[in-house]
CSV table of C-alpha atoms and ligand atoms in Angstrom, one decimal:
chain,number,residue,atom,x,y,z
A,637,MET,CA,10.2,11.1,1.3
A,638,GLU,CA,10.4,7.5,0.4
A,639,ARG,CA,11.2,4.3,2.6
A,640,THR,CA,13.2,1.1,1.7
A,641,LEU,CA,14.2,-2.0,3.4
A,642,ILE,CA,17.7,-3.1,3.7
A,643,ILE,CA,18.9,-6.5,5.0
A,644,ILE,CA,22.6,-7.2,5.8
A,645,LYS,CA,22.6,-10.9,4.8
A,646,PRO,CA,24.6,-13.5,7.2
A,647,ASP,CA,27.9,-13.3,5.4
A,648,GLY,CA,27.9,-9.6,6.1
A,649,VAL,CA,27.2,-10.0,9.7
A,650,ARG,CA,29.8,-12.9,10.2
A,651,ARG,CA,32.2,-10.8,8.5
A,652,LYS,CA,31.6,-7.8,10.7
A,653,LEU,CA,30.8,-5.3,8.2
A,654,VAL,CA,27.6,-4.1,9.6
A,655,ASP,CA,28.9,-0.6,10.5
A,656,LYS,CA,30.9,-0.1,7.2
A,657,ILE,CA,27.6,-1.1,5.3
A,658,VAL,CA,25.4,1.1,6.9
A,659,GLN,CA,27.5,4.0,6.3
A,660,ARG,CA,27.4,3.6,2.7
A,661,TYR,CA,23.6,4.2,2.8
A,662,GLU,CA,24.1,7.0,5.2
A,663,ARG,CA,26.8,8.9,3.5
A,664,ALA,CA,24.4,9.1,0.5
A,665,GLY,CA,21.8,11.2,2.7
A,666,LEU,CA,19.5,8.2,3.6
A,667,LYS,CA,18.6,8.1,7.1
A,668,VAL,CA,18.1,4.9,9.4
A,669,ILE,CA,14.5,5.1,10.9
A,670,THR,CA,15.0,1.6,12.6
A,671,LEU,CA,17.5,-1.2,12.9
A,672,LYS,CA,17.8,-4.4,14.4
A,673,LYS,CA,19.4,-7.7,14.5
A,674,MET,CA,17.4,-11.0,14.1
A,675,LYS,CA,17.0,-14.4,12.7
A,676,ALA,CA,14.2,-14.8,10.3
A,677,THR,CA,11.9,-17.8,10.1
A,678,PRO,CA,11.4,-19.8,7.3
A,679,GLN,CA,7.7,-18.2,7.0
A,680,LEU,CA,9.0,-14.6,7.0
A,681,LEU,CA,11.6,-15.9,4.4
A,682,LYS,CA,9.0,-17.4,2.1
A,683,LYS,CA,6.9,-14.2,2.2
A,684,HIS,CA,9.8,-11.7,1.8
A,685,TYR,CA,10.9,-14.0,-1.3
A,686,SER,CA,7.5,-14.9,-2.5
A,687,ALA,CA,8.7,-14.3,-6.0
A,688,HIS,CA,11.6,-17.0,-5.8
A,689,VAL,CA,9.9,-19.5,-3.8
A,690,GLY,CA,9.9,-22.7,-6.1
A,691,LYS,CA,12.9,-21.7,-8.0
A,692,GLU,CA,16.0,-24.1,-8.2
A,693,PHE,CA,17.8,-21.9,-5.6
A,694,TYR,CA,15.2,-21.1,-3.2
A,695,LYS,CA,16.1,-23.7,-0.7
A,696,ALA,CA,19.5,-22.8,-0.5
A,697,LEU,CA,18.6,-19.2,-0.3
A,698,GLU,CA,16.3,-19.9,2.6
A,699,LYS,CA,19.1,-21.8,4.3
A,700,PHE,CA,21.7,-19.2,3.9
A,701,MET,CA,19.2,-16.5,5.3
A,702,SER,CA,18.4,-18.4,8.3
A,703,SER,CA,21.4,-17.3,10.3
A,704,GLU,CA,21.5,-13.7,12.1
A,705,VAL,CA,20.9,-10.8,9.8
A,706,VAL,CA,20.6,-7.1,10.6
A,707,ALA,CA,17.6,-5.3,9.0
A,708,PHE,CA,16.8,-1.5,8.7
A,709,VAL,CA,14.7,0.9,6.9
A,710,LEU,CA,16.0,3.8,5.3
A,711,GLU,CA,14.1,7.0,4.5
A,712,GLY,CA,15.0,9.8,2.0
A,713,ASN,CA,14.6,11.0,-1.5
A,714,ASN,CA,14.3,8.2,-4.1
A,715,ALA,CA,15.3,5.9,-1.4
A,716,VAL,CA,14.4,2.6,-3.2
A,717,LYS,CA,16.3,3.5,-6.4
A,718,GLN,CA,19.1,5.2,-4.5
A,719,ALA,CA,19.7,2.1,-2.2
A,720,ARG,CA,19.7,-0.3,-5.2
A,721,ALA,CA,22.4,1.8,-6.9
A,722,ILE,CA,24.4,1.8,-3.6
A,723,THR,CA,23.9,-2.0,-3.3
A,724,GLY,CA,25.2,-3.1,-6.9
A,725,ALA,CA,24.5,-6.1,-9.1
A,726,THR,CA,23.4,-9.5,-7.8
A,727,ASP,CA,26.6,-11.1,-8.7
A,728,PRO,CA,29.3,-9.8,-6.5
A,729,SER,CA,32.1,-10.7,-9.3
A,730,LYS,CA,30.1,-8.4,-11.7
A,731,ALA,CA,28.9,-5.6,-9.4
A,732,GLU,CA,30.4,-2.1,-10.1
A,733,ARG,CA,33.1,-0.7,-8.0
A,734,GLY,CA,31.9,1.7,-5.6
A,735,THR,CA,28.7,-0.4,-4.7
A,736,VAL,CA,28.6,-2.5,-1.5
A,737,ARG,CA,28.5,-5.8,-3.5
A,738,GLY,CA,31.3,-4.7,-5.8
A,739,ASP,CA,33.5,-3.5,-2.9
A,740,PHE,CA,33.0,-6.0,-0.1
A,741,GLY,CA,31.8,-9.0,-2.1
A,742,ILE,CA,34.0,-12.1,-2.5
A,743,ASP,CA,31.4,-14.6,-3.9
A,744,SER,CA,30.2,-15.2,-7.6
A,745,ALA,CA,27.2,-16.7,-9.0
A,746,GLU,CA,29.3,-19.2,-10.9
A,747,LYS,CA,30.9,-20.5,-7.7
A,748,ALA,CA,27.6,-20.4,-5.8
A,749,ASP,CA,26.1,-22.5,-8.4
A,750,LYS,CA,28.8,-25.0,-8.6
A,751,GLU,CA,28.7,-25.5,-4.7
A,752,LYS,CA,24.8,-25.7,-5.0
A,753,ARG,CA,24.3,-22.8,-2.5
A,754,ALA,CA,23.0,-19.4,-2.4
A,755,ILE,CA,24.9,-16.3,-3.9
A,756,GLU,CA,26.4,-14.7,-0.8
A,757,ASN,CA,26.0,-10.9,-1.7
A,758,LEU,CA,26.0,-9.2,1.5
A,759,VAL,CA,22.9,-7.3,1.6
A,760,HIS,CA,19.2,-7.3,0.2
A,761,ALA,CA,17.7,-3.9,-1.0
A,762,SER,CA,13.9,-3.8,-2.0
A,763,GLY,CA,13.5,-3.6,-5.8
A,764,THR,CA,10.4,-1.3,-6.0
A,765,LYS,CA,8.4,1.1,-3.9
A,766,GLU,CA,5.8,-1.7,-3.8
A,767,GLU,CA,8.1,-4.3,-2.7
A,768,ALA,CA,9.7,-1.7,-0.2
A,769,GLU,CA,6.3,-1.3,1.4
A,770,LYS,CA,5.4,-5.0,1.6
A,771,GLU,CA,8.8,-6.0,2.8
A,772,ILE,CA,8.8,-3.0,5.5
A,773,GLY,CA,5.5,-4.4,6.7
A,774,LEU,CA,6.9,-7.9,7.0
A,775,TRP,CA,10.3,-7.3,8.8
A,776,PHE,CA,8.9,-4.2,11.0
A,777,PRO,CA,5.2,-5.0,11.4
A,778,GLY,CA,4.9,-2.3,14.3
A,779,LEU,CA,6.5,0.7,12.4
A,780,LYS,CA,4.4,3.9,12.1
A,781,LYS,CA,3.8,5.0,8.6
B,1925,LIG,O1,18.9,-9.5,-4.4
B,1925,LIG,P1,18.7,-9.2,-5.9
B,1925,LIG,O2,17.2,-8.5,-6.0
B,1925,LIG,O3,19.8,-8.3,-6.4
B,1925,LIG,O4,18.5,-10.5,-6.7
B,1925,LIG,P2,17.4,-11.3,-6.9
B,1925,LIG,O5,17.3,-12.0,-8.3
B,1925,LIG,O6,15.9,-10.9,-6.5
B,1925,LIG,O7,17.5,-12.7,-5.9
B,1925,LIG,C1,17.4,-12.7,-4.5
B,1925,LIG,C2,18.4,-13.4,-3.7
B,1925,LIG,O8,18.6,-14.8,-4.1
B,1925,LIG,C3,20.0,-12.7,-4.5
B,1925,LIG,O9,20.5,-11.7,-3.7
B,1925,LIG,C4,20.8,-14.1,-4.0
B,1925,LIG,O10,21.4,-14.1,-2.9
B,1925,LIG,C5,20.0,-15.3,-4.3
B,1925,LIG,N1,20.0,-15.7,-5.6
B,1925,LIG,C6,20.8,-16.8,-5.7
B,1925,LIG,O11,21.2,-17.6,-4.6
B,1925,LIG,N2,21.0,-17.7,-6.9
B,1925,LIG,C7,20.5,-17.1,-8.0
B,1925,LIG,N3,20.6,-17.8,-9.2
B,1925,LIG,C8,19.7,-15.9,-8.0
B,1925,LIG,C9,19.6,-15.3,-6.9
B,1926,LIG,MG1,15.2,-8.9,-6.0
């Protein structure tokens, strides 16, 4: 069994897509271990997105991610890879049909770039097992392993 972290970003929360998005992962057999609605601090976001701090889009990303989000941990076989496949490509305008970003996404990287803001792509999903472990520790520090 493997675990991964999903965050429904502020655009998903605002558009009331939380239940629909959670179901996408559950219907693939992944189990929600814990879930909470919260606002992330700048410090948490800097740790979470440590690989992106300093990049040209980071400030916009931090601003975008500072509104209410829904974070949850999924458990299942190959949870990290499965969840990434269900999530889809970073740019919603290029994400495959059948993925969360492809089906519910209305933004594009090009538009976001022009407007100097973060790409609004509904969800974060951990990229690797190592990232998942780090991220679960950050967002759910009290969770039993
Ligand atoms: O989320 P994912 O792993 O697919 O993409 P990433 O390359 O790790 O980037 C993290 C997040 O930063 C993305 O999901 C976007 O919300 C945002 N981003 C952005 O706003 N502009 C970019 N040029 C690249 C990423
Ligand atoms: Mg990433």
